[in-house]
mmCIF file of C-alpha atoms in Angstrom:
data_model
loop_
_atom_site.group_PDB
_atom_site.id
_atom_site.type_symbol
_atom_site.label_atom_id
_atom_site.label_comp_id
_atom_site.label_asym_id
_atom_site.label_seq_id
_atom_site.Cartn_x
_atom_site.Cartn_y
_atom_site.Cartn_z
ATOM 1 C CA MET A 238 96.508 137.766 45.435
ATOM 2 C CA GLU A 239 96.966 139.809 42.269
ATOM 3 C CA GLU A 240 95.123 139.005 39.042
ATOM 4 C CA LYS A 241 96.064 139.877 35.468
ATOM 5 C CA ILE A 242 95.075 138.646 31.993
ATOM 6 C CA ILE A 243 97.379 136.913 29.543
ATOM 7 C CA SER A 244 96.500 135.995 25.970
ATOM 8 C CA LYS A 245 97.440 132.620 24.467
ATOM 9 C CA GLU A 246 99.833 134.409 22.144
ATOM 10 C CA ASN A 247 101.542 136.155 25.049
ATOM 11 C CA LEU A 248 101.607 132.933 27.060
ATOM 12 C CA ILE A 249 103.623 131.305 24.274
ATOM 13 C CA SER A 250 105.929 134.337 24.070
ATOM 14 C CA PHE A 251 106.319 134.228 27.852
ATOM 15 C CA ALA A 252 107.278 130.533 27.716
ATOM 16 C CA ASN A 253 109.773 131.197 24.913
ATOM 17 C CA ASP A 254 111.399 133.927 27.007
ATOM 18 C CA LEU A 255 111.722 131.484 29.907
ATOM 19 C CA ILE A 256 113.437 128.999 27.597
ATOM 20 C CA LYS A 257 115.775 131.719 26.260
ATOM 21 C CA ASP A 258 116.580 132.709 29.843
ATOM 22 C CA ASN A 259 117.906 129.159 30.354
ATOM 23 C CA HIS A 260 115.094 128.028 32.641
ATOM 24 C CA PHE A 261 114.012 124.381 32.567
ATOM 25 C CA VAL A 262 110.431 124.567 31.282
ATOM 26 C CA VAL A 263 108.313 121.458 31.901
ATOM 27 C CA GLY A 264 104.945 120.750 30.306
ATOM 28 C CA GLN A 265 102.637 117.839 29.592
ATOM 29 C CA ASP A 266 103.446 115.858 26.459
ATOM 30 C CA GLU A 267 101.106 115.712 23.494
ATOM 31 C CA LYS A 268 99.722 112.250 24.310
ATOM 32 C CA ALA A 269 99.077 112.995 28.007
ATOM 33 C CA ILE A 270 101.433 110.188 28.997
ATOM 34 C CA GLY A 271 103.758 112.277 31.127
ATOM 35 C CA TRP A 272 105.731 115.519 31.382
ATOM 36 C CA LYS A 273 108.760 116.614 29.394
ATOM 37 C CA ASN A 274 111.271 119.405 28.970
ATOM 38 C CA ILE A 275 109.791 121.978 26.568
ATOM 39 C CA ILE A 276 112.402 123.316 24.142
ATOM 40 C CA ASP A 277 109.966 125.239 21.928
ATOM 41 C CA ALA A 278 106.904 126.995 23.372
ATOM 42 C CA LYS A 279 104.831 125.743 20.424
ATOM 43 C CA GLU A 280 104.874 122.379 22.254
ATOM 44 C CA LEU A 281 103.194 123.929 25.288
ATOM 45 C CA ARG A 282 99.797 122.468 26.227
ATOM 46 C CA ILE A 283 97.604 123.758 29.062
ATOM 47 C CA ASN A 284 95.524 120.649 29.677
ATOM 48 C CA HIS A 285 92.759 122.138 31.829
ATOM 49 C CA GLY A 286 90.025 120.192 30.022
ATOM 50 C CA GLY A 287 91.662 116.808 29.476
ATOM 51 C CA VAL A 288 92.441 113.712 31.530
ATOM 52 C CA PRO A 289 95.452 114.003 33.862
ATOM 53 C CA SER A 290 98.630 112.585 32.344
ATOM 54 C CA ASN A 291 99.360 108.921 33.083
ATOM 55 C CA ILE A 292 102.205 109.938 35.368
ATOM 56 C CA SER A 293 102.832 113.138 37.310
ATOM 57 C CA TYR A 294 105.809 115.499 37.083
ATOM 58 C CA LYS A 295 107.174 114.137 40.393
ATOM 59 C CA GLU A 296 110.354 112.843 38.728
ATOM 60 C CA PHE A 297 111.564 116.409 38.030
ATOM 61 C CA ILE A 298 111.666 117.118 41.793
ATOM 62 C CA PHE A 299 112.254 113.593 43.119
ATOM 63 C CA ALA A 300 114.373 111.843 40.487
ATOM 64 C CA LYS A 301 113.700 108.233 39.491
ATOM 65 C CA THR A 302 117.388 107.494 39.954
ATOM 66 C CA GLU A 303 120.324 109.734 40.846
ATOM 67 C CA PRO A 304 123.837 109.456 42.298
ATOM 68 C CA ILE A 305 124.342 110.731 45.841
ATOM 69 C CA PHE A 306 128.131 110.552 45.546
ATOM 70 C CA TYR A 307 130.962 108.860 43.667
ATOM 71 C CA TYR A 308 134.071 107.302 45.210
ATOM 72 C CA LYS A 309 137.475 106.198 43.973
ATOM 73 C CA ASN A 310 139.768 103.980 46.025
ATOM 74 C CA LYS A 311 143.441 104.804 46.399
ATOM 75 C CA LYS A 312 146.199 102.695 47.910
ATOM 76 C CA ASP A 313 145.628 103.883 51.486
ATOM 77 C CA ASP A 314 142.772 106.339 51.059
ATOM 78 C CA TYR A 315 139.839 107.234 48.829
ATOM 79 C CA ASP A 316 138.356 110.229 47.037
ATOM 80 C CA LEU A 317 134.718 111.078 47.641
ATOM 81 C CA VAL A 318 132.942 113.281 45.117
ATOM 82 C CA GLU A 319 129.549 114.621 46.166
ATOM 83 C CA THR A 320 126.933 115.505 43.563
ATOM 84 C CA LYS A 321 124.331 118.257 43.483
ATOM 85 C CA PRO A 322 121.229 118.897 41.382
ATOM 86 C CA ASP A 323 121.245 121.287 38.453
ATOM 87 C CA ASP A 324 120.518 124.754 39.844
ATOM 88 C CA LYS A 325 118.328 125.845 36.916
ATOM 89 C CA LYS A 326 114.896 127.188 37.766
ATOM 90 C CA ILE A 327 112.203 124.595 36.931
ATOM 91 C CA ILE A 328 108.928 125.995 35.569
ATOM 92 C CA PHE A 329 105.954 123.613 35.633
ATOM 93 C CA PHE A 330 103.366 124.823 33.129
ATOM 94 C CA GLY A 331 99.707 123.827 33.432
ATOM 95 C CA ALA A 332 99.624 121.767 36.635
ATOM 96 C CA LYS A 333 96.155 120.700 37.693
ATOM 97 C CA PRO A 334 95.476 121.145 41.440
ATOM 98 C CA CYS A 335 96.095 117.427 42.062
ATOM 99 C CA ASP A 336 99.655 117.890 40.739
ATOM 100 C CA ALA A 337 100.323 121.385 42.065
ATOM 101 C CA ARG A 338 99.835 120.268 45.691
ATOM 102 C CA SER A 339 102.333 117.417 45.415
ATOM 103 C CA ILE A 340 105.560 119.299 46.152
ATOM 104 C CA GLU A 341 104.248 120.795 49.402
ATOM 105 C CA ILE A 342 102.914 117.414 50.557
ATOM 106 C CA MET A 343 106.165 115.543 49.829
ATOM 107 C CA SER A 344 108.292 118.281 51.380
ATOM 108 C CA LYS A 345 107.044 117.218 54.830
ATOM 109 C CA VAL A 346 108.834 113.877 54.721
ATOM 110 C CA PHE A 347 111.932 115.210 52.939
ATOM 111 C CA ASN A 348 112.385 117.749 55.765
ATOM 112 C CA TRP A 349 111.467 115.555 58.702
ATOM 113 C CA ASP A 350 114.495 114.174 60.603
ATOM 114 C CA TYR A 351 116.850 114.806 57.680
ATOM 115 C CA LYS A 352 116.725 117.571 55.083
ATOM 116 C CA ASP A 353 117.142 116.049 51.635
ATOM 117 C CA LYS A 354 119.239 118.533 49.647
ATOM 118 C CA PHE A 355 118.372 116.922 46.308
ATOM 119 C CA PHE A 356 114.624 117.367 46.796
ATOM 120 C CA ASN A 357 114.870 120.746 48.518
ATOM 121 C CA GLU A 358 117.130 122.438 45.985
ATOM 122 C CA ARG A 359 114.840 121.430 43.131
ATOM 123 C CA ALA A 360 111.717 122.393 45.077
ATOM 124 C CA ASP A 361 113.204 125.772 46.013
ATOM 125 C CA ASN A 362 114.095 126.400 42.371
ATOM 126 C CA SER A 363 110.655 125.436 41.067
ATOM 127 C CA ILE A 364 107.754 127.632 40.000
ATOM 128 C CA VAL A 365 104.365 125.954 39.629
ATOM 129 C CA ILE A 366 102.039 127.558 37.093
ATOM 130 C CA GLY A 367 98.812 125.771 37.911
ATOM 131 C CA THR A 368 95.524 125.682 36.077
ATOM 132 C CA VAL A 369 91.886 125.110 36.926
ATOM 133 C CA CYS A 370 90.681 121.582 36.072
ATOM 134 C CA ASN A 371 87.657 121.189 33.800
ATOM 135 C CA TYR A 372 87.877 117.402 33.650
ATOM 136 C CA GLN A 373 86.449 114.643 35.791
ATOM 137 C CA ASP A 374 85.763 110.942 35.372
ATOM 138 C CA GLU A 375 84.873 108.021 37.603
ATOM 139 C CA PHE A 376 88.423 107.927 38.995
ATOM 140 C CA CYS A 377 88.637 111.561 40.166
ATOM 141 C CA PHE A 378 88.149 112.139 43.887
ATOM 142 C CA CYS A 379 90.040 115.326 44.783
ATOM 143 C CA THR A 380 87.122 116.549 46.912
ATOM 144 C CA SER A 381 87.527 113.504 49.174
ATOM 145 C CA VAL A 382 91.061 114.564 50.147
ATOM 146 C CA GLY A 383 90.507 118.281 50.704
ATOM 147 C CA LEU A 384 91.036 119.633 47.182
ATOM 148 C CA ASN A 385 88.788 120.747 44.340
ATOM 149 C CA PRO A 386 89.198 121.643 40.637
ATOM 150 C CA SER A 387 90.014 125.290 41.418
ATOM 151 C CA THR A 388 92.343 124.815 44.410
ATOM 152 C CA GLU A 389 95.207 127.303 44.113
ATOM 153 C CA LYS A 390 97.262 125.959 47.029
ATOM 154 C CA GLY A 391 100.577 124.641 45.739
ATOM 155 C CA SER A 392 100.594 126.940 42.722
ATOM 156 C CA ASP A 393 102.699 130.075 42.520
ATOM 157 C CA ILE A 394 100.701 131.310 39.529
ATOM 158 C CA PHE A 395 97.237 130.064 38.590
ATOM 159 C CA LEU A 396 95.640 130.126 35.121
ATOM 160 C CA ILE A 397 91.884 130.276 34.569
ATOM 161 C CA PRO A 398 90.622 130.049 30.948
ATOM 162 C CA LEU A 399 88.351 133.015 30.243
ATOM 163 C CA ASP A 400 87.660 132.251 26.583
ATOM 164 C CA GLU A 401 89.439 130.629 23.648
ATOM 165 C CA ASN A 402 92.197 133.220 23.581
ATOM 166 C CA ASN A 403 92.695 134.497 27.124
ATOM 167 C CA PHE A 404 93.539 133.313 30.629
ATOM 168 C CA ALA A 405 93.144 134.978 33.997
ATOM 169 C CA PHE A 406 96.660 135.052 35.445
ATOM 170 C CA ARG A 407 96.506 134.927 39.240
ATOM 171 C CA ILE A 408 99.758 135.582 41.123
ATOM 172 C CA VAL A 409 99.251 133.408 44.174
ATOM 173 C CA SER A 410 102.523 133.337 46.134
ATOM 174 C CA GLU A 411 105.332 135.753 46.974
ATOM 175 C CA LYS A 412 107.612 133.421 45.063
ATOM 176 C CA GLY A 413 105.388 133.799 42.001
ATOM 177 C CA LYS A 414 105.222 137.570 42.414
ATOM 178 C CA GLU A 415 109.011 137.875 42.451
ATOM 179 C CA PHE A 416 109.398 135.475 39.540
ATOM 180 C CA ILE A 417 106.990 137.300 37.216
ATOM 181 C CA GLN A 418 108.540 140.765 37.627
ATOM 182 C CA PRO A 419 110.780 140.598 34.496
ATOM 183 C CA TYR A 420 107.854 139.405 32.361
ATOM 184 C CA GLN A 421 105.198 142.021 33.190
ATOM 185 C CA LYS A 422 105.049 143.130 29.540
ATOM 186 C CA TYR A 423 102.994 140.020 28.713
ATOM 187 C CA LEU A 424 100.274 140.821 31.265
ATOM 188 C CA ASN A 425 97.242 143.091 31.046
ATOM 189 C CA GLU A 426 94.913 144.327 33.764
ATOM 190 C CA GLY A 427 92.541 141.612 34.966
ATOM 191 C CA ASN A 428 88.941 141.357 36.094
ATOM 192 C CA ALA A 429 88.641 139.153 39.181
ATOM 193 C CA ALA A 430 84.839 139.201 39.040
ATOM 194 C CA ARG A 431 84.889 137.543 35.620
ATOM 195 C CA SER A 432 87.203 134.711 36.661
ATOM 196 C CA THR A 433 85.332 134.197 39.938
ATOM 197 C CA GLU A 434 82.096 133.786 37.979
ATOM 198 C CA ILE A 435 83.750 131.139 35.759
ATOM 199 C CA LEU A 436 85.098 129.233 38.766
ATOM 200 C CA ALA A 437 81.659 129.210 40.386
ATOM 201 C CA LYS A 438 80.281 127.250 37.418
ATOM 202 C CA ILE A 439 82.821 124.413 37.684
ATOM 203 C CA LYS A 440 81.268 121.220 38.934
ATOM 204 C CA ASN A 441 83.158 119.463 41.704
ATOM 205 C CA PRO A 442 83.667 115.690 41.595
ATOM 206 C CA GLU A 443 81.400 113.754 43.925
ATOM 207 C CA LYS A 444 82.821 113.290 47.397
ATOM 208 C CA LYS A 445 83.281 109.541 47.676
ATOM 209 C CA PHE A 446 84.447 109.126 51.270
ATOM 210 C CA GLU A 447 85.376 110.922 54.488
ATOM 211 C CA SER A 448 89.127 110.624 54.987
ATOM 212 C CA SER A 449 88.778 110.983 58.779
ATOM 213 C CA LYS A 450 86.473 107.946 58.842
ATOM 214 C CA VAL A 451 88.968 105.951 56.765
ATOM 215 C CA LYS A 452 91.759 106.888 59.173
ATOM 216 C CA GLU A 453 89.697 105.887 62.224
ATOM 217 C CA TRP A 454 88.689 102.553 60.656
ATOM 218 C CA ILE A 455 92.286 101.658 59.757
ATOM 219 C CA THR A 456 93.340 102.390 63.333
ATOM 220 C CA ASN A 457 90.896 99.784 64.642
ATOM 221 C CA ASN A 458 90.997 97.171 61.843
ATOM 222 C CA PHE A 459 94.638 96.365 61.194
ATOM 223 C CA GLU A 460 93.926 92.660 60.574
ATOM 224 C CA HIS A 461 90.703 93.096 58.580
ATOM 225 C CA LYS A 462 89.956 90.557 55.843
ATOM 226 C CA LEU A 463 89.357 93.376 53.334
ATOM 227 C CA PHE A 464 93.116 93.674 52.856
ATOM 228 C CA ASP A 465 93.449 89.950 52.130
ATOM 229 C CA LYS A 466 90.681 90.239 49.536
ATOM 230 C CA ILE A 467 92.474 93.069 47.719
ATOM 231 C CA GLY A 468 95.790 91.256 48.058
ATOM 232 C CA GLU A 469 94.406 88.314 46.103
ATOM 233 C CA THR A 470 93.933 90.658 43.127
ATOM 234 C CA CYS A 471 96.957 92.974 43.411
ATOM 235 C CA LEU A 472 99.902 92.028 41.180
ATOM 236 C CA GLY A 473 102.463 94.003 43.153
ATOM 237 C CA CYS A 474 103.619 95.756 39.978
ATOM 238 C CA GLY A 475 104.127 99.163 41.649
ATOM 239 C CA GLN A 476 102.346 101.120 38.895
ATOM 240 C CA CYS A 477 100.249 102.879 41.523
ATOM 241 C CA ALA A 478 103.293 104.196 43.401
ATOM 242 C CA PHE A 479 105.230 105.278 40.330
ATOM 243 C CA ALA A 480 102.256 107.111 38.771
ATOM 244 C CA CYS A 481 101.308 108.792 42.065
ATOM 245 C CA PRO A 482 102.327 112.448 42.476
ATOM 246 C CA VAL A 483 103.142 112.009 46.188
ATOM 247 C CA CYS A 484 104.449 108.453 46.741
ATOM 248 C CA HIS A 485 108.094 108.891 47.689
ATOM 249 C CA CYS A 486 109.632 105.575 48.765
ATOM 250 C CA PHE A 487 113.216 105.041 47.627
ATOM 251 C CA ASP A 488 116.091 102.604 48.013
ATOM 252 C CA ILE A 489 119.827 103.353 48.266
ATOM 253 C CA VAL A 490 122.235 101.013 46.476
ATOM 254 C CA ASP A 491 126.024 101.020 46.168
ATOM 255 C CA GLU A 492 127.208 100.173 42.668
ATOM 256 C CA GLU A 493 130.792 99.326 41.740
ATOM 257 C CA CYS A 494 132.197 100.267 38.340
ATOM 258 C CA ASP A 495 135.294 98.115 39.006
ATOM 259 C CA TYR A 496 137.453 97.184 41.992
ATOM 260 C CA SER A 497 138.604 100.790 42.492
ATOM 261 C CA CYS A 498 135.519 103.010 42.079
ATOM 262 C CA GLY A 499 131.767 103.177 42.393
ATOM 263 C CA ARG A 500 128.770 105.295 43.290
ATOM 264 C CA ARG A 501 125.892 105.398 45.766
ATOM 265 C CA MET A 502 122.533 105.589 43.963
ATOM 266 C CA LYS A 503 119.097 106.665 45.149
ATOM 267 C CA ASN A 504 116.302 104.860 43.253
ATOM 268 C CA TRP A 505 112.517 104.875 43.367
ATOM 269 C CA ASP A 506 110.991 101.960 45.271
ATOM 270 C CA ALA A 507 107.444 100.936 46.190
ATOM 271 C CA CYS A 508 105.769 99.322 49.206
ATOM 272 C CA GLN A 509 103.907 96.987 46.843
ATOM 273 C CA PHE A 510 107.099 95.133 45.912
ATOM 274 C CA GLY A 511 107.706 91.812 47.653
ATOM 275 C CA LEU A 512 111.317 92.703 48.498
ATOM 276 C CA PHE A 513 110.502 96.125 49.939
ATOM 277 C CA THR A 514 110.503 94.978 53.595
ATOM 278 C CA LEU A 515 112.576 91.803 53.239
ATOM 279 C CA HIS A 516 115.115 91.647 56.089
ATOM 280 C CA GLY A 517 118.660 90.395 55.719
ATOM 281 C CA SER A 518 117.673 87.499 57.983
ATOM 282 C CA GLY A 519 115.109 86.352 55.413
ATOM 283 C CA HIS A 520 112.141 87.472 57.517
ATOM 284 C CA ASN A 521 109.577 89.660 55.773
ATOM 285 C CA PRO A 522 106.996 91.396 58.023
ATOM 286 C CA ARG A 523 104.836 92.079 54.952
ATOM 287 C CA ASP A 524 105.065 88.665 53.379
ATOM 288 C CA ASN A 525 101.925 88.794 51.242
ATOM 289 C CA GLN A 526 100.201 91.270 48.958
ATOM 290 C CA GLY A 527 97.336 91.903 51.364
ATOM 291 C CA LYS A 528 99.730 93.245 53.994
ATOM 292 C CA ARG A 529 101.496 95.315 51.387
ATOM 293 C CA TYR A 530 98.260 96.894 50.154
ATOM 294 C CA ARG A 531 97.256 97.566 53.760
ATOM 295 C CA GLN A 532 100.499 99.522 54.096
ATOM 296 C CA ARG A 533 99.661 101.569 51.005
ATOM 297 C CA ILE A 534 96.217 102.570 52.316
ATOM 298 C CA ALA A 535 97.402 103.087 55.893
ATOM 299 C CA HIS A 536 100.379 105.207 54.833
ATOM 300 C CA LYS A 537 98.171 107.529 52.802
ATOM 301 C CA PHE A 538 95.236 107.908 55.160
ATOM 302 C CA LYS A 539 96.658 107.270 58.646
ATOM 303 C CA TYR A 540 100.444 107.242 59.084
ATOM 304 C CA TYR A 541 101.224 110.353 57.024
ATOM 305 C CA PRO A 542 98.312 112.378 58.474
ATOM 306 C CA ASP A 543 99.356 111.288 61.983
ATOM 307 C CA LYS A 544 102.924 112.426 61.400
ATOM 308 C CA PHE A 545 102.540 115.472 59.141
ATOM 309 C CA ASP A 546 98.846 116.438 59.215
ATOM 310 C CA GLU A 547 98.646 115.859 55.437
ATOM 311 C CA ILE A 548 96.790 113.180 53.490
ATOM 312 C CA LEU A 549 99.301 111.423 51.237
ATOM 313 C CA CYS A 550 96.961 111.562 48.259
ATOM 314 C CA THR A 551 95.686 114.289 45.920
ATOM 315 C CA GLY A 552 92.731 112.393 44.412
ATOM 316 C CA CYS A 553 94.124 112.431 40.859
ATOM 317 C CA GLY A 554 93.021 108.826 40.186
ATOM 318 C CA ARG A 555 96.179 107.873 38.277
ATOM 319 C CA CYS A 556 96.780 104.736 40.317
ATOM 320 C CA SER A 557 93.274 103.493 39.513
ATOM 321 C CA ARG A 558 93.265 104.449 35.806
ATOM 322 C CA GLY A 559 96.520 102.619 35.291
ATOM 323 C CA CYS A 560 95.984 99.563 37.498
ATOM 324 C CA PRO A 561 96.184 96.462 35.251
ATOM 325 C CA VAL A 562 93.732 94.540 37.469
ATOM 326 C CA GLY A 563 91.277 97.367 38.146
ATOM 327 C CA ILE A 564 91.939 98.157 41.810
ATOM 328 C CA ASP A 565 90.429 101.575 42.514
ATOM 329 C CA ILE A 566 91.758 103.299 45.639
ATOM 330 C CA ALA A 567 88.678 105.532 45.923
ATOM 331 C CA THR A 568 86.397 102.474 45.814
ATOM 332 C CA VAL A 569 88.505 100.817 48.526
ATOM 333 C CA ALA A 570 88.318 103.954 50.694
ATOM 334 C CA SER A 571 84.562 104.207 50.031
ATOM 335 C CA GLU A 572 84.081 100.585 51.129
ATOM 336 C CA ILE A 573 86.067 101.311 54.286
ATOM 337 C CA ASN A 574 83.939 104.411 54.856
ATOM 338 C CA PHE A 575 80.733 102.409 54.377
ATOM 339 C CA THR A 576 81.939 99.711 56.791
ATOM 340 C CA ALA A 577 82.905 102.348 59.364
ATOM 341 C CA ASN A 578 79.456 103.915 59.161
ATOM 342 C CA GLN A 579 77.791 100.566 59.903
ATOM 343 C CA VAL A 580 79.522 100.272 63.260
#
């Protein structure tokens, strides 16, 4: 790891150069609702001290909706036109650790039995400029899923605020090292001891549960009444999945434009929707909200860890902050943990 210093002024100049070089620069919007394409570096905000945005930047890697291919019928044949993502480099500026880890976690499923070219091309073309997190509230629980406010994993470059005008600029990955070569003029020699001292003073969120205990409990309590209790409250709106930086369920739908042409679309979906597991026969193996919420918890803390050795959660708390009926995933996991410890 190599560490430099960059001033706020140089950070803005650096971002403007990236924009001029035709890179797709992504930053958090001014109201902390989501992420947007930055077209002027004056819009850039490094939100290390504020609440995480309502939604993550997932959509820039895993699009909400996109065509897989188009087709046009002929008399005795058809034309098939495949699509591909824009090959611009995507620069994510100011990702907290709970966002920065998301691409690596999702890449496990998108490279499992089939390699998803749409996800992989965007991920390969992305550079994550992460930042230390100086914010926590009752919904934060990154320490319960193996992260903390200064986790660098997932970032290619990592920013640490040193004072009002300067950041430590840590070059974390080989990808980041190669990327920053043309922009060395904006960097000055760093002092790792100074940034390490600052990181040591950051308070970690309270650890609310042991993920291994949650996994073990789910394994042995598939039919537990806790899920029915939560299901009575859950609206099945899918906010939790869409706000989450690592939920990745999608549907594929064929759409006709007229009798002679159409397209195959890939769209976000969510396991909380009543139609998600509805069979063509009319049977639905998850026919109530309790079963659907059980799937959400089990997928994050058992099925994904079993398959990929990764917890499908970064502890950002977005699903809980945005839930219209106040379901808090960390509280649910804590209750499971408490129950497991009583056995």
